[in-house]
Amino acid sequence: QLQLVESGGGLVQPGGSLRLSCAASGFTLDYYAIGWFRQAPGKEREWVSCISRRGGKTNYADSVKGRFTISRDNAQNTTYLQMNSLKPEDTAIYFCAATRTVLSMCIRSGYDYWGQGTQVTVSS
């Protein structure tokens, strides 16, 4: 059974940092692009970042560019989202998602598998 499990969320003060993890089980990530998304209360889910299956391509939403870094360790079957300089508007549930790709692609939509999410709250 293909499964993604996020961890690393929590409460942090503005300006602080968190590192989210997304662990895959039931399949190997080598052939899958990974995306991170978030959904704030009362808002639609939005794309945050993506990384191609070998990590050669990454992309970020303008709202997080320069503050967030996506990475992956295929040997550990895990991807990460390092979040620095956090702002209250980053408060949301963060989800990781995976989709199998033929080419080395970083995509913003069309993901097939989703985790349950981890809560990130930025507040003083």
Coordinates of C-alpha atoms in Angstrom, one line a residue:
Q1 CA 0.0 0.0 0.0
L2 CA 1.4 3.3 -1.1
Q3 CA 1.6 5.8 1.8
L4 CA 3.1 9.2 2.5
V5 CA 3.5 10.4 6.1
E6 CA 4.4 14.0 7.0
S7 CA 6.1 15.0 10.2
G8 CA 7.9 17.9 11.7
G9 CA 5.1 20.4 12.1
G10 CA 4.5 22.4 15.2
L11 CA 4.3 25.8 16.8
V12 CA 7.0 28.3 16.0
Q13 CA 7.5 32.0 16.6
P14 CA 7.8 34.4 13.6
G15 CA 11.2 34.3 12.2
G16 CA 11.8 30.7 13.3
S17 CA 12.4 27.5 11.4
L18 CA 11.0 24.1 10.9
R19 CA 11.9 21.1 8.8
L20 CA 9.1 19.0 7.5
S21 CA 9.6 15.4 6.4
C22 CA 7.6 13.2 4.1
A23 CA 8.3 9.5 4.4
A24 CA 7.1 7.1 1.7
S25 CA 6.2 3.5 2.3
G26 CA 5.0 0.8 -0.1
F27 CA 6.9 2.2 -3.0
T28 CA 10.3 3.8 -3.8
L29 CA 10.5 7.5 -4.5
D30 CA 13.1 7.2 -7.3
Y31 CA 10.5 7.5 -10.1
Y32 CA 8.2 10.0 -8.4
A33 CA 8.1 13.8 -8.4
I34 CA 7.2 15.2 -5.0
G35 CA 5.2 18.3 -4.2
W36 CA 4.4 20.2 -1.0
F37 CA 1.1 22.0 -0.6
R38 CA -0.5 23.8 2.2
Q39 CA -4.0 24.8 3.2
A40 CA -4.8 27.6 5.6
P41 CA -8.1 27.8 7.5
G42 CA -10.8 29.0 5.2
K43 CA -8.6 29.0 2.1
E44 CA -8.0 26.7 -0.8
R45 CA -5.1 24.3 -0.9
E46 CA -2.1 26.0 -2.6
W47 CA 1.0 24.6 -4.1
V48 CA 4.2 25.5 -2.3
S49 CA 7.1 23.6 -3.9
C50 CA 8.1 20.7 -6.0
I51 CA 11.1 18.5 -6.7
S52 CA 11.9 16.2 -9.6
R53 CA 12.4 12.5 -9.1
R54 CA 16.2 12.8 -8.8
G55 CA 16.2 16.2 -7.2
G56 CA 17.7 18.0 -10.2
K57 CA 14.8 20.4 -10.6
T58 CA 13.0 22.4 -8.0
N59 CA 10.5 25.2 -8.0
Y60 CA 8.8 27.4 -5.4
A61 CA 5.8 29.5 -5.0
D62 CA 6.7 33.2 -4.9
S63 CA 5.4 33.5 -1.4
V64 CA 8.1 31.1 -0.1
K65 CA 10.9 31.6 -2.5
G66 CA 14.1 32.4 -0.7
R67 CA 12.8 31.1 2.6
F68 CA 11.9 27.4 1.9
T69 CA 14.1 24.7 0.5
I70 CA 12.9 21.4 -0.8
S71 CA 15.2 18.4 -0.9
R72 CA 15.0 14.6 -1.1
D73 CA 17.0 11.5 0.0
N74 CA 15.8 8.7 -2.2
A75 CA 18.0 6.2 -0.2
Q76 CA 15.9 7.1 2.8
N77 CA 12.7 7.3 0.7
T78 CA 12.1 10.7 2.3
T79 CA 11.7 14.3 1.1
Y80 CA 12.1 17.4 3.2
L81 CA 10.9 21.0 3.3
Q82 CA 13.1 23.3 5.2
M83 CA 11.2 26.4 6.2
N84 CA 13.1 29.4 7.5
S85 CA 12.1 33.0 8.3
L86 CA 8.6 31.8 9.0
K87 CA 5.7 34.3 9.0
P88 CA 2.2 34.1 10.5
E89 CA 0.8 33.8 7.0
D90 CA 2.7 30.5 6.6
T91 CA 0.3 28.9 9.2
A92 CA -1.4 26.0 7.5
I93 CA -1.7 22.3 7.2
Y94 CA 1.2 21.1 5.0
F95 CA 0.8 18.1 2.7
C96 CA 3.2 16.2 0.6
A97 CA 2.2 14.5 -2.6
A98 CA 3.7 12.2 -5.1
T99 CA 3.2 11.3 -8.8
R100 CA 5.2 9.0 -11.0
T101 CA 6.9 10.7 -13.8
V102 CA 8.6 9.4 -16.9
L103 CA 10.9 12.5 -17.3
S104 CA 12.6 14.5 -14.7
M105 CA 9.8 16.9 -14.0
C106 CA 8.8 19.3 -11.3
I107 CA 5.1 19.8 -11.5
R108 CA 2.5 21.9 -9.7
S109 CA -0.6 19.7 -10.1
G110 CA -1.7 16.2 -11.1
Y111 CA -0.4 14.4 -8.0
D112 CA -1.8 10.9 -7.4
Y113 CA -0.8 10.2 -3.8
W114 CA -1.2 12.4 -0.8
G115 CA -0.3 12.4 2.9
Q116 CA -2.5 13.3 5.7
G117 CA -0.8 16.6 6.5
T118 CA 1.1 18.2 9.4
Q119 CA 0.1 21.4 11.1
V120 CA 2.4 24.4 11.1
T121 CA 1.5 27.3 13.3
V122 CA 3.5 30.5 13.3
S123 CA 2.6 32.7 16.2
S124 CA 4.1 34.7 19.0

